[in-house]
Coordinates of C-alpha atoms and ligand atoms in Angstrom, one line a residue:
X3 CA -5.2 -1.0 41.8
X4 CA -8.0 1.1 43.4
X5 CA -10.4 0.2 45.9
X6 CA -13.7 -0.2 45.4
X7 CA -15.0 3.0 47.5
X8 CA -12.5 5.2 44.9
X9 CA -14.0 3.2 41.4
X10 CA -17.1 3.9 43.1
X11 CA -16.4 7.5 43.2
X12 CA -15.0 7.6 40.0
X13 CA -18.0 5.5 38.5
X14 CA -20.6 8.4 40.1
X15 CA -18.5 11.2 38.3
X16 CA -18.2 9.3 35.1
X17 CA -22.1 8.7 35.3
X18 CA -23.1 11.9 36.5
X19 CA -20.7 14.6 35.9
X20 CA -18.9 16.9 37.8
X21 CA -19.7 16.9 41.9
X22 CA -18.7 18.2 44.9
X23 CA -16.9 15.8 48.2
X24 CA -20.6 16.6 49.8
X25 CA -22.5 15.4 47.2
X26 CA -20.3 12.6 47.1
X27 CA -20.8 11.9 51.0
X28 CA -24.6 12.0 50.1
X29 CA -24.2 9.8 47.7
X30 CA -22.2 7.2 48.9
X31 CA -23.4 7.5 52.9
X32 CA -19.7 8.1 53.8
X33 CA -18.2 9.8 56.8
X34 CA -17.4 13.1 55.1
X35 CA -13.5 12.7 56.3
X36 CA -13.9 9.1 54.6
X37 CA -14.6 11.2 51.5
X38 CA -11.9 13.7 51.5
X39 CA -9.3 11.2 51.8
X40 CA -10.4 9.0 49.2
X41 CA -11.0 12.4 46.9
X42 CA -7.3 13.5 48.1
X43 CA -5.7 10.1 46.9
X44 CA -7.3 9.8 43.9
X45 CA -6.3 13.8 43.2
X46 CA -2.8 12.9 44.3
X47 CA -3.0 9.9 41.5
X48 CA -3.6 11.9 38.7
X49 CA -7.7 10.4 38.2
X50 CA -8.9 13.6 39.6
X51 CA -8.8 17.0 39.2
X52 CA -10.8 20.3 40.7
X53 CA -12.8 22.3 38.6
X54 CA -13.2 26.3 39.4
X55 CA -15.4 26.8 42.6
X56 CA -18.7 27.5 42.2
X57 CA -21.1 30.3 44.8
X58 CA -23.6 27.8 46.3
X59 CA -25.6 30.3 48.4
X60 CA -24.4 31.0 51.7
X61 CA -21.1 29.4 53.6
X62 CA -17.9 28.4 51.4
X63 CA -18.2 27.8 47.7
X64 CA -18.3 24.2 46.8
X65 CA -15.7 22.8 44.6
X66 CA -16.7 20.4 42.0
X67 CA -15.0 17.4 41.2
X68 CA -14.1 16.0 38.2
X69 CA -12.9 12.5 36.4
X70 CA -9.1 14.3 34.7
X71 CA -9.2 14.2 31.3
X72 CA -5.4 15.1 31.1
X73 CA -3.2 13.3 33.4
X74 CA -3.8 9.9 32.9
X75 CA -4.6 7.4 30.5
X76 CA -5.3 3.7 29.6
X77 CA -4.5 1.6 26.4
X78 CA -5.9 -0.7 24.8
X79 CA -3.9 -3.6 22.9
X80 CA -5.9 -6.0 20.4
X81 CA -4.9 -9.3 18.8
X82 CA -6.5 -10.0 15.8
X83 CA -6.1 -12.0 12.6
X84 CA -3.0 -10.9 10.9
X85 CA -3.1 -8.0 12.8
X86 CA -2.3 -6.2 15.8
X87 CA -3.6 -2.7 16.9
X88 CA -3.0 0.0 19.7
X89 CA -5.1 2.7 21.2
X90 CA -5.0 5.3 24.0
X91 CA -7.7 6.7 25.3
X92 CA -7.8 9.3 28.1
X93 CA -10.2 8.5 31.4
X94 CA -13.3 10.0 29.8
X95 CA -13.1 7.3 27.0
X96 CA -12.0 9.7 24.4
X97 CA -9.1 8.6 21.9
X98 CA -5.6 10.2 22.3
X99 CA -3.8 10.4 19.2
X100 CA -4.2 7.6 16.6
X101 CA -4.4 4.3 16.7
X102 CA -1.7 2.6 15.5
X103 CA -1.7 -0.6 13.9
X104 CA 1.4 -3.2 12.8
X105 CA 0.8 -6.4 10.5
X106 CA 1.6 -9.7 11.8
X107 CA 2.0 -13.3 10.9
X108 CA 0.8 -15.8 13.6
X109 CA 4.4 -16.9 14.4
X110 CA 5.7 -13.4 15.4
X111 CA 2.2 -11.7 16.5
X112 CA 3.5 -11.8 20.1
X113 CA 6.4 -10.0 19.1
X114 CA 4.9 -7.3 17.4
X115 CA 2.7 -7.0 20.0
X116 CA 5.4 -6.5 22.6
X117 CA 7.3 -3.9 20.4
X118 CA 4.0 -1.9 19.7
X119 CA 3.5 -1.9 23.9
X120 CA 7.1 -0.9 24.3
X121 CA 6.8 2.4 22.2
X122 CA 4.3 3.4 24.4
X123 CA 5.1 5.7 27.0
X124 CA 3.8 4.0 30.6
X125 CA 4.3 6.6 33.0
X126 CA 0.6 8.0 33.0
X127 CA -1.2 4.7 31.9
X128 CA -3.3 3.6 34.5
X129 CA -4.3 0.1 33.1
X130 CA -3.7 -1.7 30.0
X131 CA -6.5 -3.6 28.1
X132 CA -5.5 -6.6 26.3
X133 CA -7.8 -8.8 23.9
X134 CA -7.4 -11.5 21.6
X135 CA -9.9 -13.6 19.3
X136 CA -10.2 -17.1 20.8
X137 CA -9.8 -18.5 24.5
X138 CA -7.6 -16.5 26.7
X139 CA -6.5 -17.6 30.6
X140 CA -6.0 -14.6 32.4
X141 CA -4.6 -17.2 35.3
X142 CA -1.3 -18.3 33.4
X143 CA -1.0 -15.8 30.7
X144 CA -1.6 -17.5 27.8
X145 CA -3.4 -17.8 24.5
X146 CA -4.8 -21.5 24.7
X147 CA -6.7 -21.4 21.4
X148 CA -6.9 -18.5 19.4
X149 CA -7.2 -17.6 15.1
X150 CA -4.2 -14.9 15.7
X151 CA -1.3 -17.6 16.2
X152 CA -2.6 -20.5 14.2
X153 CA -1.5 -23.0 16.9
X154 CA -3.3 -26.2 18.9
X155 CA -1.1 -25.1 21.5
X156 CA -1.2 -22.6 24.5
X157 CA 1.1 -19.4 23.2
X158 CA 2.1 -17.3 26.4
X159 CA 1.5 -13.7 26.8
X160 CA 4.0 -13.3 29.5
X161 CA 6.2 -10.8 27.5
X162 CA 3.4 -8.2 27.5
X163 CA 2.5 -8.7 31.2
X164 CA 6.4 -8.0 31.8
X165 CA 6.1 -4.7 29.9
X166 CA 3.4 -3.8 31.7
X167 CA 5.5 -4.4 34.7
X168 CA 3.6 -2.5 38.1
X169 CA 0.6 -1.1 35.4
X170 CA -2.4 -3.5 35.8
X171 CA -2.8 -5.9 32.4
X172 CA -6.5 -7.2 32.0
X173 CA -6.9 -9.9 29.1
X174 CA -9.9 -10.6 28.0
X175 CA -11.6 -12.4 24.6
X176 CA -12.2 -10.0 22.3
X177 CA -15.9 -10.3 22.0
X178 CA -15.9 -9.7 25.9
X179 CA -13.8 -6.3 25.2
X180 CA -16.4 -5.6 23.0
X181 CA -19.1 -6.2 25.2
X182 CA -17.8 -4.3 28.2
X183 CA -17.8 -1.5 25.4
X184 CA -21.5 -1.3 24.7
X185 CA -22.1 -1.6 28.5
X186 CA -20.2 1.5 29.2
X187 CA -21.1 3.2 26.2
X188 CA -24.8 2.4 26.9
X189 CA -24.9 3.0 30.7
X190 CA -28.2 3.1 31.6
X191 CA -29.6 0.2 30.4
X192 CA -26.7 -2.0 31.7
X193 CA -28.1 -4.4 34.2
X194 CA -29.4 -6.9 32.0
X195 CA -28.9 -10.0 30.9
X196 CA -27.1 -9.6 27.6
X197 CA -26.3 -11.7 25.0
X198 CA -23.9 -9.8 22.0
X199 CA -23.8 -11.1 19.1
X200 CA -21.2 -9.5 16.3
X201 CA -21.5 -10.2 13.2
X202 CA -18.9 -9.1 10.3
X203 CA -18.1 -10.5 6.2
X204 CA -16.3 -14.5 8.4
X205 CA -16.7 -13.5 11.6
X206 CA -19.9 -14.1 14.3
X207 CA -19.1 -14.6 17.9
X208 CA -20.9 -13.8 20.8
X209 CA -20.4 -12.6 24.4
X210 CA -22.5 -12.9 27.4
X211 CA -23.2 -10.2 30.0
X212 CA -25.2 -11.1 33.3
X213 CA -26.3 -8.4 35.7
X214 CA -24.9 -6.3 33.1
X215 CA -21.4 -7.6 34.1
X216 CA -19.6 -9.6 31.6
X217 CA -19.3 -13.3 32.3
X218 CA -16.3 -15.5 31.7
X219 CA -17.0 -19.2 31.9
X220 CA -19.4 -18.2 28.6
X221 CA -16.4 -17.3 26.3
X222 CA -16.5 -20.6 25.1
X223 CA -20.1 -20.6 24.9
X224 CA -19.7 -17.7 23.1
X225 CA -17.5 -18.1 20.8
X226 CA -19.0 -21.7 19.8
X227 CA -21.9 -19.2 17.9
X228 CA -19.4 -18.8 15.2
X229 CA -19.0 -22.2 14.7
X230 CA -22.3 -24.1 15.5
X231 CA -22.6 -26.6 12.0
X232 CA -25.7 -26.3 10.0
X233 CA -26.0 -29.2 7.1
X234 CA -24.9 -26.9 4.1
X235 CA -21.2 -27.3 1.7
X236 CA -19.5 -24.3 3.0
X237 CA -15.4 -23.7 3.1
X238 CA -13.5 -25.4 5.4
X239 CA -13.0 -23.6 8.8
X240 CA -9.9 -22.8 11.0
X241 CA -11.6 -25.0 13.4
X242 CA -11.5 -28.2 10.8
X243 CA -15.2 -28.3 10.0
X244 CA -17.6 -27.5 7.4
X245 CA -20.8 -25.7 7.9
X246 CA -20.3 -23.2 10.7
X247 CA -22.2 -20.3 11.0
X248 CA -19.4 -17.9 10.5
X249 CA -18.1 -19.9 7.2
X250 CA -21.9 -19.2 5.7
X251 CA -21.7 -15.7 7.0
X252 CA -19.3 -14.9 4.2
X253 CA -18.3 -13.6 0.6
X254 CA -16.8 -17.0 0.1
X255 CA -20.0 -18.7 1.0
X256 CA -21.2 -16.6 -1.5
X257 CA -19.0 -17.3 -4.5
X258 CA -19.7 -21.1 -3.8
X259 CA -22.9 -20.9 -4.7
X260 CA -22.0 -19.7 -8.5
X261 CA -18.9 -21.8 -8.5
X262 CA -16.8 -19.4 -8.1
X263 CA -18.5 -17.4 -10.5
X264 CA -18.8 -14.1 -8.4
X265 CA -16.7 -11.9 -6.9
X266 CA -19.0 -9.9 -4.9
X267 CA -18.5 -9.7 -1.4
X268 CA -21.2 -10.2 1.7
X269 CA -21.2 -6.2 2.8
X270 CA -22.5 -5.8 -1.6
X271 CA -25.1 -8.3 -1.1
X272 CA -26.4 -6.8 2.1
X273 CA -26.0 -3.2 1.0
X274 CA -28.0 -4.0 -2.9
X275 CA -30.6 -6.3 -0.6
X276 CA -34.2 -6.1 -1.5
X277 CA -35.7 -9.1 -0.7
X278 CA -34.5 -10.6 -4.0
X279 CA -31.8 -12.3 -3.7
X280 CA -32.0 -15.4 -3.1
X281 CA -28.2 -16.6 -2.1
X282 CA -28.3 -13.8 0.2
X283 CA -31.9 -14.8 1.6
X284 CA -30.0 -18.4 2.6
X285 CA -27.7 -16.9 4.4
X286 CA -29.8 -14.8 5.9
X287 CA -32.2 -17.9 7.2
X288 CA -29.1 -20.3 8.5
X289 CA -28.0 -17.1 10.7
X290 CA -31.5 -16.7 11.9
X291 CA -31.8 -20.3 12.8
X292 CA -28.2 -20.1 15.0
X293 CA -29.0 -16.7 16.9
X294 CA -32.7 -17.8 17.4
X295 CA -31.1 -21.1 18.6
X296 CA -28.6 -19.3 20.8
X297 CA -31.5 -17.1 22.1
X298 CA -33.3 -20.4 23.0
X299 CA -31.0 -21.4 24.7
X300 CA -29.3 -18.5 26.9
X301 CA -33.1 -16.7 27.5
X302 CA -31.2 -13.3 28.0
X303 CA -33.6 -10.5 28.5
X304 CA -32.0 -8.3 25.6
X305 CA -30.3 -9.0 22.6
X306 CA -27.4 -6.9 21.1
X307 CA -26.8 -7.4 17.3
X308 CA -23.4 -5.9 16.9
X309 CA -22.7 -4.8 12.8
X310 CA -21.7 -2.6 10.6
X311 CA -24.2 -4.6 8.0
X312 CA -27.0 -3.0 10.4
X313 CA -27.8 0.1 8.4
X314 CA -28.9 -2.1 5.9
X315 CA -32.6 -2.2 6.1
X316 CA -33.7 -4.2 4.3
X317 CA -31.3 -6.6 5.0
X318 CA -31.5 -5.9 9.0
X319 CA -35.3 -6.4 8.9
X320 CA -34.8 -9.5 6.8
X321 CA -32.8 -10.8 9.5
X322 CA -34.7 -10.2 12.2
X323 CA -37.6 -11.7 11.2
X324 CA -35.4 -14.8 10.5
X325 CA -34.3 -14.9 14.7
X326 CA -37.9 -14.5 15.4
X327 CA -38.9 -17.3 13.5
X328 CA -36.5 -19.9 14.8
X329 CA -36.9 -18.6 18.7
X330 CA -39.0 -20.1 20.8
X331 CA -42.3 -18.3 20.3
X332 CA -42.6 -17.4 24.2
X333 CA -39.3 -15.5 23.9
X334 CA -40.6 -13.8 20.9
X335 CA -42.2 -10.8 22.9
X336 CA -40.2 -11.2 26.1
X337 CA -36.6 -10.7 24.6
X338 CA -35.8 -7.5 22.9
X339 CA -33.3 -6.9 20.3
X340 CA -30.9 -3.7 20.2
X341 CA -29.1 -2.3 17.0
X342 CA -26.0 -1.9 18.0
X343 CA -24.5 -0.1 14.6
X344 CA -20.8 0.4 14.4
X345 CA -19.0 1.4 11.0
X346 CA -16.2 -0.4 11.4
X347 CA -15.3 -2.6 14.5
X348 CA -11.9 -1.5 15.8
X349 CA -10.8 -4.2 18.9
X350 CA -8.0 -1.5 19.9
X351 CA -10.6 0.6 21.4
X352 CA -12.8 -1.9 22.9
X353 CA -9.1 -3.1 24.4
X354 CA -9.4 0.1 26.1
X355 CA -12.9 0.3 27.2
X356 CA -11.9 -3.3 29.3
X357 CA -9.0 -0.9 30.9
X358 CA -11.4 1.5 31.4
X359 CA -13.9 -0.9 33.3
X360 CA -11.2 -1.5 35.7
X361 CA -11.0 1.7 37.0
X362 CA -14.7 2.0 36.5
X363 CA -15.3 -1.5 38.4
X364 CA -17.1 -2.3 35.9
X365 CA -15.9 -6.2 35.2
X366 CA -16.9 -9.8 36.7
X367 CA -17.0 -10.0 40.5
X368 CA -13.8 -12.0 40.3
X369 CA -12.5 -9.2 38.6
X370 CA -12.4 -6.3 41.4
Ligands
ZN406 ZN1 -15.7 -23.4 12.7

C-alpha cells in the first residue's frame, strides 16, 4: 500500500492536473529531496509518469508530472442480485475495456465471482474494489447478511481475497461504493456531511458520508432506509416483513393496487407522471415520509438523491416536495438536496471508484 505523503501526491495531481516536484514541494511544505524520492517511487510503481518538459523562464525547464493513465489499473468487482459484474478502470477513473458481467444463483455467486477475478490479468492492478448489497465485515471476510446469497448465515469471501493474493482487496456495501463514487466524481464539494439515498424500480438504500469520508458503523443505518415499515399491504420482503419502503417503491406495489390488473412498471409511471396519478402519487408520499424521516433524523448538511427516475420532472419535483413536507421544518432551508442523475446504476464501476479511493486516500480514517 502507499503512504499517505504518496496518495497525497497522487490526490493533488488527480485534483489539479499535471505539476512539477516544485510545485509539489510548495504544495505539500516538503523538503524538496522528500519530494523527489516519493515522485521517484511512485514513477518506479507504474502511478506516475513524466510529461514532455516545459521552458519556464530562465534556469532548467520544469518537468510536469502526471497521474499514468497506462501502466496501471484498478478493478472493481460487484455482488448483486442474481448477478455479478467486473470493471477495470485505469488511474484517471476511465473504463478499460468492457465490463463484463456473469449470471449467478445465490448458491454459487461466490464462485462465479472468483472465476470472473481469476480471468483478470493482476499484474498491473493496483487495488481491487469489492462490493456487495447487504452487511459486509471487512475484518473476517465475510458476507453476514446480504440479498446476493439468500442465506441467514455469514458466507466467506476468503476465495476472492486469495486471488487477490499481495494486490490490496477493499470490501465495502455497495451503497458505500456508490457513495465514495459521487464524492470523487463531485470533488469539490466533498466535505460535507452526506446522506445518499438511491432509489431504483425495489431497491432504496442509503449511505452516509461524514467529513466527506464515508462512514461504516452507518451501513446498517443505511441500509435499514430500504426497509423502514410504513402501515400499507405491500409484497412480502427478503427481510420477512410487509410494508418496507423499498417493497412500495416498486412495479409490484403497483400491480397490487389493481389486483394484479396492470402490468406497468414503476420507471412507466414515473416517466407518463403528471400529477395525475394517483397510485403513483402514494408512492410518491410514503417515500417522502421515509427520506424526510431519515433526514430528521441524520441532520446531514446535504442530501444526494441517487436515480435514474430523476430526469423525470414532474415526478422528481413531486417528490421533493413530499421530503420537504415530512422534514422537520427547521431543516427545510438548512439541508440542501443534490440530483444526482445516473442512467443506469452499474455497481462494477462504483467497485472501482472504492479501489480508486485507496490510492486516492480517499476512505474512512480506519481505512488508510
Ligand atoms: Zn424489508
Amino acid at each position: 500500500m502507499l503512504d499517505a505523503r504518496q496518495s497525497h501526491i497522487l490526490s493533488l495531481l488527480r485534483r489539479q492536473g499535471p505539476l512539477s516536484r516544485q510545485q509539489l514541494h510548495q504544495a505539500m511544505k516538503l523538503r524538496p529531496n522528500t519530494v523527489g524520492q516519493l515522485v521517484d517511487g511512485l514513477i518506479r510503481a507504474g502511478l506516475l509518469c513524466e510529461g514532455p518538459p516545459q521552458p519556464d523562464g530562465p534556469g532548467r525547464p520544469r518537468v510536469p508530472l502526471e497521474i499514468d493513465p497506462q501502466r496501471r489499473q484498478v478493478v472493481g468487482l460487484a455482488l448483486q442480485p442474481g448477478r455479478v459484474g467486473l470493471a477495470t478502470f485505469n488511474l484517471h477513473g476511465l473504463r478499460v475495456g468492457a465490463t463484463r458481467s456473469s449470471a449467478a444463483k445465490p448458491a454459487t455467486i461466490i464462485d462465479t465471482a472468483a472465476s470472473l477475478l481469476r480471468s483478470v490479468h493482476l499484474e498491473p492492478v493496483v487495488a481491487i474494489g469489492v462490493s456487495s448489497t447487504g452487511l459486509v465485515d471487512e475484518r473476517t471476510h465475510q458476507l453476514l447478511l446480504s440479498s446476493t446469497t439468500a442465506r441467514v448465515e455469514p458466507v466467506s469471501l476468503q476465495p476472492l481475497f486469495d486471488i487477490a493474493g499481495s494486490c490490496p482487496l477493499i470490501l465495502e456495501n455497495d451503497l458505500q461504493a456508490l457513495a465514495v463514487q459521487w464524492l470523487l466524481t463531485h470533488e469539490a464539494e466533498a466535505n460535507d456531511d452526506i446522506l445518499l439515498i438511491s432509489i431504483r424500480d425495489g431497491a432504496v438504500g442509503a449511505a452516509v458520508l461524514v467529513n466527506g469520508r464515508p462512514i461504516r458503523g452507518c451501513v446498517t443505518g443505511g441500509n435499514e432506509l430500504g426497509h423502514t415499515r410504513l402501515p400499507v399491504q405491500t409484497p412480502t420482503c427478503y427481510c420477512g416483513h410487509t410494508g418496507c419502503l423499498e417493497r412500495i417503491c416498486s412495479s409490484e406495489f403497483l400491480h397490487m393496487q389493481h389486483n394484479g390488473d396492470s402490468n406497468i412498471t414503476l420507471a412507466d409511471a414515473i416517466e407518463r407522471y403528471r400529477g395525475d396519478d394517483g397510485d403513483l402519487q402514494q408512492v410518491i408520499h410514503l417515500l417522502g415520509i421515509g427520506i424526510g424521516n431519515a433526514i430528521t433524523l441524520l441532520r446531514p448538511r446535504r442530501v444526494v438523491l441517487a436515480s435514474e427516475f430523476n430526469r423525470c420532472t414532474a415526478y422528481t419535483n413531486a417528490l421533493l416536495e413530499a421530503i420537504r413536507r415530512h422534514m422537520l421544518s427547521t431543516l427545510v432551508e438548512r439541508v440542501r438536496i443534490d440530483l444526482w442523475d445516473r442512467q443506469s446504476v452499474e455497481f462494477a464501476d462504483a467497485a472501482a471508484w472504492l479501489a480508486l479511493a485507496s490510492i486516492y486516500n480517499r476512505l474512512g480514517a480506519d481505512r488508510v
